[in-house]
């Protein structure tokens, strides 16, 4: 569990852990990909309050959207393009928006299906490889 080593980040981390426990979120620890995907298909949200150094890509965001998890993130750096669905919110309002989202269950199946279809097409490894080839050799 890595997080920036500064006072504000630690304070945010403690607040989020307390909030997650209060709302029944369970820390799963380190698990393999198959088990991770099984859990992702059971869940409703991916919370990703990026506060650390810049991301260049965010595989967990790609996987989460493909599995139907509605992402809630700060929407910065790589998340600007990787996260096309869900909620992007500044860190200063993150806790408030997260609580609101956890207490609502009005996300439609159609929205999830649209998100999953988009993510599976956009982040398909064949598509990614073709884009790399095009970018590198054309």
Coordinates of N, CA and C in Angstrom, one line a residue:
X1 N 0.8 -1.2 0.0 CA 0.0 0.0 0.0 C 0.9 1.2 0.0
X2 N 1.2 1.8 -1.2 CA 2.1 2.9 -1.3 C 1.2 4.2 -1.4
X3 N 1.7 5.2 -0.8 CA 1.1 6.5 -0.9 C 2.2 7.5 -0.6
X4 N 2.0 8.7 -1.1 CA 3.0 9.8 -0.9 C 3.3 9.9 0.5
X5 N 4.6 10.2 0.8 CA 5.0 10.3 2.2 C 4.9 11.8 2.7
X6 N 3.7 12.3 2.7 CA 3.5 13.7 3.2 C 2.3 13.7 4.1
X7 N 2.1 14.7 4.9 CA 1.1 14.8 5.9 C -0.3 14.7 5.3
X8 N -0.5 15.5 4.3 CA -1.9 15.5 3.7 C -2.3 14.2 3.1
X9 N -1.3 13.5 2.5 CA -1.6 12.2 1.9 C -2.0 11.2 3.0
X10 N -1.2 11.2 4.1 CA -1.5 10.3 5.2 C -2.8 10.6 5.8
X11 N -3.1 11.8 6.0 CA -4.4 12.2 6.5 C -5.6 11.7 5.6
X12 N -5.4 11.9 4.3 CA -6.4 11.5 3.4 C -6.5 9.9 3.4
X13 N -5.4 9.2 3.5 CA -5.4 7.8 3.6 C -6.2 7.3 4.8
X14 N -5.9 7.9 6.0 CA -6.6 7.5 7.2 C -8.1 7.7 7.1
X15 N -8.5 8.9 6.5 CA -9.9 9.2 6.4 C -10.6 8.2 5.4
X16 N -9.9 7.9 4.3 CA -10.5 6.9 3.4 C -10.7 5.5 4.0
X17 N -9.7 5.1 4.7 CA -9.7 3.7 5.3 C -10.9 3.7 6.3
X18 N -11.0 4.7 7.1 CA -12.2 4.8 8.1 C -13.5 4.8 7.3
X19 N -13.6 5.5 6.3 CA -14.8 5.6 5.5 C -15.2 4.3 4.9
X20 N -14.1 3.6 4.3 CA -14.4 2.3 3.7 C -14.9 1.3 4.7
X21 N -14.2 1.2 5.8 CA -14.7 0.3 6.9 C -16.1 0.5 7.3
X22 N -16.4 1.8 7.4 CA -17.8 2.2 7.8 C -18.8 1.8 6.8
X23 N -18.4 1.8 5.5 CA -19.4 1.4 4.5 C -19.2 -0.1 4.0
X24 N -18.5 -0.9 4.8 CA -18.5 -2.3 4.5 C -17.5 -2.7 3.4
X25 N -16.6 -1.8 3.1 CA -15.6 -2.2 2.1 C -14.5 -3.0 2.7
X26 N -14.1 -4.1 2.1 CA -13.2 -5.1 2.7 C -11.9 -5.0 1.9
X27 N -10.8 -4.8 2.6 CA -9.4 -4.9 2.0 C -9.1 -6.3 1.7
X28 N -8.9 -6.6 0.4 CA -8.6 -8.0 0.0 C -7.2 -8.4 0.0
X29 N -6.3 -7.5 0.2 CA -4.9 -7.8 0.1 C -4.4 -8.2 -1.3
X30 N -3.3 -8.9 -1.4 CA -2.8 -9.3 -2.7 C -3.4 -10.6 -3.1
X31 N -4.0 -10.5 -4.3 CA -4.6 -11.7 -4.9 C -4.2 -11.8 -6.4
X32 N -4.4 -13.0 -7.0 CA -4.1 -13.2 -8.4 C -5.1 -12.6 -9.3
X33 N -4.8 -12.5 -10.6 CA -5.7 -11.9 -11.6 C -7.1 -12.5 -11.7
X34 N -7.1 -13.9 -11.7 CA -8.4 -14.6 -11.8 C -9.3 -14.2 -10.7
X35 N -8.8 -14.2 -9.5 CA -9.6 -13.9 -8.3 C -9.9 -12.4 -8.3
X36 N -9.0 -11.6 -8.8 CA -9.3 -10.1 -8.9 C -10.5 -9.9 -9.8
X37 N -10.4 -10.5 -11.0 CA -11.5 -10.3 -11.9 C -12.9 -10.8 -11.4
X38 N -12.8 -12.0 -10.7 CA -14.1 -12.5 -10.0 C -14.6 -11.4 -9.1
X39 N -13.8 -10.8 -8.3 CA -14.2 -9.8 -7.3 C -14.7 -8.5 -8.0
X40 N -14.0 -8.2 -9.1 CA -14.4 -7.0 -9.9 C -15.8 -7.2 -10.5
X41 N -16.1 -8.4 -11.0 CA -17.5 -8.6 -11.5 C -18.6 -8.6 -10.4
X42 N -18.2 -8.8 -9.2 CA -19.2 -8.7 -8.1 C -19.4 -7.3 -7.6
X43 N -18.4 -6.4 -7.8 CA -18.4 -5.1 -7.3 C -19.3 -4.1 -8.1
X44 N -19.3 -2.8 -7.5 CA -20.1 -1.8 -8.2 C -19.2 -0.6 -8.6
X45 N -18.2 -0.3 -7.8 CA -17.3 0.9 -8.0 C -15.9 0.5 -7.9
X46 N -15.1 1.3 -8.6 CA -13.6 1.3 -8.4 C -13.3 2.7 -7.9
X47 N -12.8 2.8 -6.7 CA -12.4 4.1 -6.2 C -10.9 4.3 -6.4
X48 N -10.5 5.4 -7.1 CA -9.1 5.6 -7.4 C -8.7 7.0 -7.2
X49 N -8.5 7.4 -6.0 CA -8.1 8.8 -5.7 C -6.6 9.1 -5.9
X50 N -6.2 9.2 -7.2 CA -4.8 9.4 -7.5 C -4.3 10.7 -6.9
X51 N -3.3 10.5 -6.0 CA -2.7 11.7 -5.4 C -1.2 11.7 -5.5
X52 N -0.7 10.6 -6.0 CA 0.8 10.5 -6.1 C 1.3 11.0 -7.4
X53 N 2.5 10.5 -7.8 CA 3.1 10.9 -9.0 C 2.3 10.6 -10.2
X54 N 2.5 11.2 -11.3 CA 1.7 11.1 -12.5 C 1.7 9.6 -13.0
X55 N 0.6 9.2 -13.5 CA 0.4 7.9 -14.1 C 0.6 8.1 -15.6
X56 N 1.3 7.1 -16.3 CA 1.4 7.2 -17.7 C 0.4 6.3 -18.4
X57 N -0.2 5.3 -17.6 CA -1.3 4.5 -18.0 C -1.9 4.0 -16.7
X58 N -3.1 3.4 -16.8 CA -3.7 2.9 -15.6 C -4.5 1.7 -16.0
X59 N -3.8 0.5 -15.9 CA -4.4 -0.7 -16.3 C -5.6 -1.1 -15.4
X60 N -5.5 -0.8 -14.1 CA -6.6 -1.2 -13.2 C -7.9 -0.4 -13.7
X61 N -7.7 0.8 -14.2 CA -8.9 1.6 -14.7 C -9.5 0.9 -15.9
X62 N -8.6 0.5 -16.8 CA -9.0 -0.2 -18.0 C -9.8 -1.5 -17.6
X63 N -9.2 -2.3 -16.7 CA -9.8 -3.6 -16.3 C -11.1 -3.3 -15.6
X64 N -11.2 -2.3 -14.7 CA -12.4 -2.1 -14.0 C -13.6 -1.7 -14.9
X65 N -13.3 -0.8 -15.8 CA -14.4 -0.5 -16.8 C -14.8 -1.7 -17.6
X66 N -13.9 -2.5 -18.0 CA -14.2 -3.7 -18.8 C -15.0 -4.7 -18.0
X67 N -14.8 -4.7 -16.6 CA -15.6 -5.6 -15.7 C -16.9 -5.0 -15.2
X68 N -17.2 -3.8 -15.5 CA -18.4 -3.2 -15.1 C -18.4 -2.4 -13.9
X69 N -17.2 -2.1 -13.3 CA -17.1 -1.3 -12.1 C -17.2 0.2 -12.5
X70 N -18.0 1.0 -11.9 CA -18.1 2.4 -12.2 C -16.9 3.1 -11.5
X71 N -16.1 3.8 -12.2 CA -14.9 4.4 -11.6 C -15.2 5.7 -11.0
X72 N -14.6 6.0 -9.8 CA -14.7 7.3 -9.2 C -13.2 7.6 -9.0
X73 N -12.7 8.7 -9.6 CA -11.3 9.0 -9.5 C -11.1 10.5 -9.5
X74 N -9.9 10.9 -9.3 CA -9.5 12.3 -9.4 C -9.4 12.8 -10.9
X75 N -9.3 11.8 -11.8 CA -9.3 12.1 -13.2 C -8.1 12.9 -13.7
X76 N -7.0 12.7 -13.0 CA -5.8 13.5 -13.5 C -4.8 12.5 -14.2
X77 N -3.9 13.1 -14.9 CA -2.8 12.5 -15.6 C -3.4 11.4 -16.6
X78 N -3.0 10.2 -16.5 CA -3.5 9.2 -17.5 C -5.0 8.9 -17.4
X79 N -5.5 9.2 -16.2 CA -7.0 9.0 -16.0 C -7.8 9.9 -16.9
X80 N -7.2 11.0 -17.4 CA -8.0 11.9 -18.2 C -8.4 11.2 -19.5
X81 N -7.6 10.3 -20.0 CA -8.0 9.6 -21.2 C -8.4 8.1 -21.0
X82 N -7.9 7.5 -19.9 CA -8.2 6.1 -19.7 C -9.6 5.9 -19.1
X83 N -10.0 6.9 -18.3 CA -11.4 6.8 -17.7 C -12.4 7.6 -18.5
X84 N -13.2 6.9 -19.2 CA -14.2 7.6 -20.0 C -15.6 7.5 -19.4
X85 N -15.8 6.8 -18.3 CA -17.1 6.6 -17.7 C -16.9 6.9 -16.2
X86 N -18.0 7.0 -15.5 CA -18.0 7.2 -14.0 C -17.9 8.6 -13.6
X87 N -17.2 8.9 -12.5 CA -17.1 10.2 -11.9 C -15.7 10.6 -11.8
X88 N -15.4 11.8 -12.2 CA -14.0 12.4 -12.0 C -14.3 13.6 -11.1
X89 N -13.6 13.7 -10.0 CA -13.8 14.7 -9.0 C -12.5 15.1 -8.4
X90 N -12.3 16.4 -8.1 CA -11.1 16.9 -7.4 C -11.0 16.2 -6.1
X91 N -9.7 16.0 -5.6 CA -9.4 15.4 -4.4 C -10.1 16.1 -3.2
X92 N -10.3 17.4 -3.3 CA -10.9 18.1 -2.2 C -12.4 17.8 -2.0
X93 N -13.0 17.2 -3.0 CA -14.4 16.8 -2.9 C -14.6 15.3 -3.0
X94 N -13.5 14.6 -3.0 CA -13.5 13.2 -3.2 C -14.4 12.4 -2.2
X95 N -14.1 12.7 -0.9 CA -14.8 11.9 0.1 C -16.3 12.2 0.0
X96 N -16.7 13.4 -0.2 CA -18.1 13.8 -0.2 C -18.8 13.1 -1.4
X97 N -18.2 13.1 -2.6 CA -18.8 12.5 -3.8 C -18.8 10.9 -3.6
X98 N -17.8 10.4 -3.0 CA -17.7 8.9 -2.8 C -18.9 8.5 -1.9
X99 N -19.1 9.2 -0.8 CA -20.2 8.8 0.1 C -21.5 8.9 -0.6
X100 N -21.7 9.9 -1.4 CA -22.9 10.1 -2.2 C -23.1 8.9 -3.2
X101 N -22.1 8.5 -3.9 CA -22.1 7.4 -4.8 C -22.4 6.1 -4.2
X102 N -21.8 5.9 -3.0 CA -22.0 4.6 -2.3 C -23.4 4.5 -1.8
X103 N -24.1 5.6 -1.5 CA -25.4 5.6 -1.0 C -26.5 5.6 -2.1
X104 N -26.1 5.7 -3.3 CA -27.0 5.7 -4.4 C -26.7 4.4 -5.2
X105 N -27.8 3.8 -5.7 CA -27.6 2.6 -6.6 C -28.4 2.8 -7.8
X106 N -28.3 4.0 -8.5 CA -29.1 4.3 -9.6 C -28.4 4.1 -11.0
X107 N -27.2 3.4 -11.0 CA -26.5 3.2 -12.2 C -27.2 2.1 -13.0
X108 N -27.6 2.4 -14.2 CA -28.4 1.4 -15.0 C -27.5 0.3 -15.6
X109 N -28.1 -0.8 -15.9 CA -27.4 -1.9 -16.5 C -26.9 -1.4 -17.9
X110 N -27.8 -0.6 -18.6 CA -27.4 -0.1 -19.9 C -26.1 0.7 -19.9
X111 N -25.9 1.5 -18.8 CA -24.7 2.3 -18.7 C -23.5 1.4 -18.5
X112 N -23.7 0.4 -17.6 CA -22.6 -0.5 -17.4 C -22.2 -1.3 -18.7
X113 N -23.2 -1.8 -19.4 CA -23.0 -2.5 -20.7 C -22.3 -1.6 -21.7
X114 N -22.7 -0.4 -21.8 CA -22.0 0.6 -22.7 C -20.6 0.8 -22.3
X115 N -20.3 0.9 -21.0 CA -18.9 1.1 -20.5 C -18.1 -0.1 -20.8
X116 N -18.6 -1.3 -20.5 CA -17.9 -2.5 -20.7 C -17.6 -2.8 -22.1
X117 N -18.5 -2.5 -23.0 CA -18.3 -2.7 -24.4 C -17.2 -1.7 -24.9
X118 N -17.3 -0.5 -24.5 CA -16.3 0.5 -24.9 C -14.9 0.1 -24.4
X119 N -14.8 -0.3 -23.1 CA -13.5 -0.6 -22.6 C -12.9 -1.9 -23.2
X120 N -13.7 -2.9 -23.5 CA -13.2 -4.1 -24.1 C -12.8 -3.9 -25.5
X121 N -13.4 -3.0 -26.2 CA -12.9 -2.6 -27.6 C -11.7 -1.7 -27.5
X122 N -11.7 -0.7 -26.7 CA -10.6 0.3 -26.6 C -9.3 -0.4 -26.1
X123 N -9.4 -1.2 -25.1 CA -8.3 -1.7 -24.4 C -8.0 -3.2 -24.8
X124 N -8.5 -3.7 -25.8 CA -8.2 -5.0 -26.4 C -6.8 -5.0 -26.8
X125 N -6.0 -6.1 -26.4 CA -4.6 -6.1 -26.6 C -4.3 -6.1 -28.1
X126 N -5.1 -6.7 -29.0 CA -4.9 -6.6 -30.4 C -5.0 -5.2 -30.9
X127 N -6.0 -4.5 -30.4 CA -6.2 -3.1 -30.8 C -5.0 -2.2 -30.3
X128 N -4.5 -2.5 -29.1 CA -3.4 -1.7 -28.6 C -2.1 -2.0 -29.4
X129 N -1.9 -3.3 -29.7 CA -0.7 -3.6 -30.5 C -0.8 -2.9 -31.8
X130 N -1.9 -3.0 -32.5 CA -2.1 -2.3 -33.8 C -1.8 -0.8 -33.7
X131 N -2.2 -0.2 -32.6 CA -2.0 1.3 -32.4 C -0.5 1.5 -32.2
X132 N 0.2 0.7 -31.5 CA 1.6 0.8 -31.2 C 2.4 0.7 -32.6
X133 N 2.0 -0.3 -33.3 CA 2.7 -0.5 -34.6 C 2.5 0.7 -35.5
X134 N 1.3 1.2 -35.6 CA 0.9 2.4 -36.4 C 1.8 3.6 -35.9
X135 N 1.8 3.8 -34.6 CA 2.5 4.9 -34.0 C 4.0 4.8 -34.2
X136 N 4.5 3.6 -34.1 CA 6.0 3.4 -34.2 C 6.5 3.4 -35.6
X137 N 5.8 2.8 -36.5 CA 6.3 2.5 -37.8 C 5.6 3.3 -39.0
X138 N 4.7 4.1 -38.7 CA 4.0 5.0 -39.7 C 4.3 6.4 -39.5

